[in-house]
Coordinates of C-alpha atoms in Angstrom, one line a residue:
M293 CA -5.6 -44.5 -13.9
A294 CA -3.9 -48.1 -14.2
S295 CA -5.9 -51.2 -13.9
V296 CA -4.5 -54.1 -12.2
S297 CA -5.5 -57.6 -10.9
L298 CA -5.4 -58.4 -7.5
T299 CA -5.2 -62.0 -6.1
L300 CA -5.9 -62.3 -2.5
L301 CA -4.8 -65.5 -0.8
S302 CA -6.5 -65.9 2.5
P303 CA -4.8 -66.9 5.3
L304 CA -7.4 -69.2 6.5
F305 CA -7.6 -71.8 3.3
S306 CA -5.1 -73.5 1.3
N307 CA -3.3 -71.4 -1.5
S308 CA -5.7 -73.3 -3.7
S309 CA -8.4 -70.8 -2.6
K310 CA -8.1 -67.4 -4.0
S311 CA -10.2 -64.6 -5.5
S312 CA -9.2 -62.0 -7.9
L313 CA -10.4 -58.5 -7.5
K314 CA -10.1 -56.1 -10.6
L315 CA -9.7 -52.2 -9.6
G316 CA -9.0 -49.4 -11.2
I317 CA -6.0 -48.1 -9.3
S318 CA -4.0 -44.5 -9.6
N319 CA 0.0 -45.6 -10.0
A320 CA 0.7 -44.4 -6.4
N321 CA -2.1 -46.4 -4.9
Q322 CA -1.2 -49.7 -7.0
A323 CA 2.5 -49.6 -5.6
S324 CA 1.6 -49.0 -2.0
I325 CA -0.7 -52.1 -2.2
Q326 CA 1.1 -54.2 -4.3
E327 CA 4.0 -53.5 -1.7
N328 CA 1.6 -54.8 1.5
L329 CA 0.2 -57.8 -0.9
S330 CA 3.9 -58.8 -1.6
L331 CA 4.7 -58.9 2.3
I332 CA 1.9 -60.8 2.6
C333 CA 3.4 -63.7 0.4
I334 CA 6.9 -63.2 1.8
D335 CA 5.5 -63.7 5.3
S336 CA 3.9 -66.5 4.4
K337 CA 6.8 -68.4 3.4
R338 CA 8.5 -67.3 6.6
G339 CA 5.7 -69.1 8.6
V340 CA 4.3 -65.9 9.9
S341 CA 1.5 -66.4 12.1
V342 CA -2.2 -65.7 10.8
S343 CA -2.9 -62.8 13.0
Q344 CA 0.6 -61.0 11.9
R345 CA -0.3 -61.6 8.1
R346 CA -3.8 -60.3 8.9
E347 CA -2.6 -57.1 10.1
T348 CA -0.5 -56.6 7.3
L349 CA -3.2 -57.4 4.9
I350 CA -5.5 -55.0 6.5
K351 CA -2.7 -52.2 6.1
G352 CA -2.9 -52.7 2.2
L353 CA -6.8 -52.8 2.2
A354 CA -7.1 -49.7 4.1
L355 CA -6.3 -48.0 0.7
L356 CA -9.0 -49.4 -0.8
P357 CA -11.6 -46.3 0.0
L358 CA -8.9 -44.2 -2.0
V359 CA -8.8 -46.8 -5.1
V360 CA -12.8 -47.2 -5.2
F361 CA -13.8 -43.6 -4.5
G362 CA -10.9 -42.0 -5.8
G363 CA -9.6 -39.3 -3.5
A364 CA -10.7 -39.0 0.2
P365 CA -12.9 -41.7 2.0
I366 CA -16.4 -40.9 1.5
S367 CA -16.8 -40.0 5.4
E368 CA -14.3 -36.6 4.7
A369 CA -15.7 -35.8 1.5
R370 CA -17.6 -32.4 3.0
E371 CA -17.5 -29.4 0.5
V372 CA -17.7 -25.9 1.4
E373 CA -20.8 -24.2 2.1
V374 CA -23.2 -23.9 -1.0
G375 CA -23.6 -20.3 -0.5
S376 CA -20.1 -19.3 -1.3
Y377 CA -20.8 -20.9 -4.8
L378 CA -24.3 -20.9 -5.6
P379 CA -26.5 -17.7 -6.6
P380 CA -29.0 -16.6 -4.0
S381 CA -32.8 -17.0 -4.6
P382 CA -34.3 -14.1 -6.7
T383 CA -37.8 -14.9 -4.4
D384 CA -36.3 -15.1 -1.1
P385 CA -32.8 -14.3 0.0
S386 CA -32.3 -16.8 3.0
F387 CA -32.0 -19.3 0.3
V388 CA -29.5 -20.4 -2.6
V389 CA -30.5 -22.0 -5.9
F390 CA -29.2 -25.3 -6.8
K391 CA -29.7 -26.0 -10.6
A392 CA -28.6 -29.5 -11.5
S393 CA -26.5 -29.6 -14.6
P394 CA -24.4 -32.5 -16.6
K395 CA -21.4 -31.8 -14.7
D396 CA -22.9 -32.6 -11.5
T397 CA -24.1 -36.6 -12.0
P398 CA -23.4 -39.5 -14.3
A399 CA -27.4 -39.7 -15.1
L400 CA -27.5 -36.5 -16.3
R401 CA -24.5 -36.5 -18.5
A402 CA -26.0 -39.4 -19.7
G403 CA -29.3 -37.9 -20.6
N404 CA -31.3 -40.2 -18.4
V405 CA -32.6 -37.6 -16.1
Q406 CA -33.8 -34.5 -17.0
P407 CA -32.4 -31.2 -15.0
Y408 CA -33.5 -30.1 -11.9
Q409 CA -33.5 -27.5 -9.3
F410 CA -34.6 -26.6 -5.9
L411 CA -33.7 -24.2 -3.0
I412 CA -31.1 -24.5 -0.2
P413 CA -29.9 -22.7 2.7
P414 CA -26.3 -21.2 2.1
T415 CA -25.0 -22.9 5.4
W416 CA -25.3 -26.7 4.0
K417 CA -23.0 -28.5 2.3
Q418 CA -22.7 -31.1 -0.6
S419 CA -21.9 -34.5 0.5
R420 CA -20.1 -37.1 -1.9
V421 CA -22.2 -39.7 -3.5
A422 CA -20.6 -43.3 -3.1
N423 CA -19.8 -44.5 -6.5
I424 CA -21.9 -47.8 -6.3
L425 CA -24.9 -45.4 -5.4
S426 CA -24.4 -42.9 -8.0
G427 CA -25.6 -45.1 -11.1
N428 CA -22.0 -44.2 -12.6
Y429 CA -21.3 -47.8 -13.3
C430 CA -24.8 -48.6 -14.9
Q431 CA -25.8 -45.4 -17.0
P432 CA -27.6 -44.9 -19.2
K433 CA -29.4 -48.0 -18.7
C434 CA -29.6 -48.8 -14.6
A435 CA -32.0 -51.2 -13.6
E436 CA -32.1 -49.6 -10.1
P437 CA -32.7 -46.6 -8.6
W438 CA -29.5 -44.2 -7.9
V439 CA -28.7 -41.3 -5.7
E440 CA -28.5 -38.2 -7.8
V441 CA -27.0 -35.7 -5.3
K442 CA -26.9 -35.4 -1.3
F443 CA -26.9 -32.2 0.9
E444 CA -26.9 -31.8 4.5
D445 CA -26.7 -29.7 7.8
E446 CA -26.0 -30.7 10.9
K447 CA -28.5 -28.7 12.7
Q448 CA -31.4 -29.0 10.2
G449 CA -31.3 -32.2 8.5
K450 CA -30.4 -33.8 4.9
I451 CA -31.9 -33.9 1.4
Q452 CA -31.3 -36.0 -1.6
V453 CA -32.3 -36.5 -5.1
V454 CA -33.1 -40.0 -6.1
A455 CA -33.9 -41.5 -9.7
S456 CA -35.6 -44.4 -10.5
P457 CA -36.0 -46.2 -14.5
L458 CA -39.5 -45.5 -15.1
I459 CA -39.6 -48.9 -16.2
R460 CA -39.4 -50.2 -12.5
L461 CA -42.8 -48.8 -12.2
T462 CA -44.8 -49.1 -15.4
N463 CA -44.3 -50.8 -18.7
K464 CA -45.8 -47.7 -20.3
P465 CA -42.9 -45.4 -22.0
N466 CA -42.8 -41.7 -21.0
A467 CA -45.5 -42.3 -18.5
S468 CA -46.7 -39.3 -16.4
I469 CA -46.6 -39.8 -12.5
E470 CA -50.8 -40.0 -12.9
E471 CA -50.2 -42.8 -15.1
I472 CA -48.0 -44.8 -12.9
G473 CA -50.9 -44.6 -10.4
D474 CA -52.2 -42.7 -7.4
P475 CA -49.6 -41.2 -4.5
E476 CA -50.6 -44.1 -2.5
K477 CA -49.2 -46.7 -5.1
V478 CA -46.2 -44.6 -6.1
I479 CA -45.1 -43.9 -2.6
A480 CA -45.5 -48.3 -2.0
S481 CA -43.0 -48.3 -4.5
L482 CA -40.4 -45.5 -3.6
G483 CA -40.8 -45.7 0.0
P484 CA -37.6 -47.6 1.0
F485 CA -35.8 -45.2 -1.1
V486 CA -37.4 -42.5 1.4
T487 CA -36.8 -44.2 4.6
G488 CA -33.3 -46.1 3.8
N489 CA -34.6 -49.3 4.8
S490 CA -38.6 -50.1 4.8
Y491 CA -41.8 -48.7 4.2
D492 CA -44.9 -49.5 6.3
P493 CA -48.2 -47.6 4.8
D494 CA -49.1 -46.6 8.5
E495 CA -46.0 -43.9 8.3
L496 CA -47.6 -41.9 5.7
L497 CA -49.2 -39.0 7.3
E498 CA -50.2 -36.8 4.4
T499 CA -50.2 -36.8 0.6
S500 CA -50.9 -34.0 -1.7
V501 CA -50.9 -33.2 -5.3
E502 CA -49.2 -30.5 -7.3
K503 CA -49.3 -29.2 -11.1
R504 CA -46.6 -26.9 -12.6
G505 CA -47.3 -26.5 -16.0
Q506 CA -47.4 -30.0 -17.7
Q507 CA -45.7 -31.3 -14.7
T508 CA -47.4 -33.2 -11.8
Y509 CA -45.9 -33.9 -8.4
Y510 CA -46.9 -36.1 -5.7
K511 CA -46.0 -34.9 -2.3
Y512 CA -45.8 -36.8 1.1
V513 CA -45.4 -36.2 4.8
L514 CA -44.0 -39.5 6.6
E515 CA -43.3 -40.1 10.3
T516 CA -40.9 -42.8 10.3
P517 CA -39.6 -43.8 13.8
F518 CA -37.3 -46.6 12.2
A519 CA -36.1 -45.2 9.4
L520 CA -32.2 -44.8 8.6
T521 CA -32.9 -41.2 7.1
G522 CA -34.7 -39.7 10.3
S523 CA -37.5 -40.0 12.2
H524 CA -39.3 -37.1 9.6
N525 CA -39.5 -37.6 6.0
L526 CA -40.6 -35.4 3.5
A527 CA -40.9 -36.5 -0.3
K528 CA -41.6 -35.2 -3.3
A529 CA -42.1 -37.6 -6.7
T530 CA -42.8 -36.8 -10.4
A531 CA -41.9 -38.9 -13.9
K532 CA -40.4 -37.3 -16.5
R533 CA -39.3 -39.2 -20.1
S534 CA -37.7 -42.7 -18.7
T535 CA -37.0 -41.5 -15.2
V536 CA -39.0 -41.1 -11.8
V537 CA -37.3 -38.5 -9.6
L538 CA -37.8 -38.3 -6.1
F539 CA -36.6 -35.9 -3.8
V540 CA -36.4 -36.6 -0.2
A541 CA -35.8 -34.1 2.9
S542 CA -34.8 -36.0 6.4
A543 CA -34.6 -34.7 9.9
N544 CA -34.4 -36.6 13.3
D545 CA -36.8 -35.1 16.2
K546 CA -34.2 -32.3 17.4
Q547 CA -33.6 -31.2 13.7
W548 CA -37.3 -31.2 12.8
S549 CA -38.4 -29.3 15.8
T550 CA -36.4 -26.1 14.4
S551 CA -36.2 -26.8 10.9
Q552 CA -39.3 -28.3 9.4
K553 CA -40.6 -25.2 7.8
T554 CA -37.0 -24.8 6.4
L555 CA -37.4 -28.4 4.8
K556 CA -40.8 -27.9 3.7
A557 CA -39.5 -24.6 2.0
M558 CA -36.9 -26.7 0.4
L559 CA -39.3 -29.5 -1.1
D560 CA -42.0 -27.1 -2.5
S561 CA -39.2 -25.7 -4.5
F562 CA -38.3 -29.0 -6.2
E563 CA -38.8 -28.7 -9.7
V564 CA -37.9 -31.2 -12.8

């Protein structure tokens, strides 16, 4: 993939006002974008109107989703049903098992997150995580949380795994989830990554603590009427080595009425 610096001249400012954008662009996309940008410069010399030049610019920038994310735009990045490639659960045939490996996420490849797994219905599909949200650009030393994986089903809801640097919650190296604080303290820090916007303690309906071997998990039930993720959210958090890992299952009211049992089973199955 080639790297090219594009200098965009705004029709709303003088030629002295310009900004450079450096992107990794495939040869085909690079040629197409440069062609459109060349047309802008030519039109400018000919005295073409601002609206016409803006239309040409938009045509060139329409390729940016292909540049930034590589391939199809994110909205079209839907894979096949997971049941076609994931193994069935040995304990419940109505689910398949997703086991995250280094090939799945940048953080796993960098060793920044320990492998995790969970059950998922075979009809669900995996969604592509935008590069800016995946932590791909900052591994292995990300300062902010990132999204590991996302799956969804239009009728049942969606789930995602979010990872946060431990240092964001505590200064103690390799702290356990208990050493970070009680369930209420942890969700106060991670709540916005459950809802997609803000967190109100009044939205927390239930908390519980689960022990699996040496690993402790905090579990949450939230009713979030203003959340971007959905009006109903389930979450499960644990800390391992340098990272806090958060599993989130979300649904709107219609989905929740028929799928809450399935979402809770997925949440319960999550382990690191």
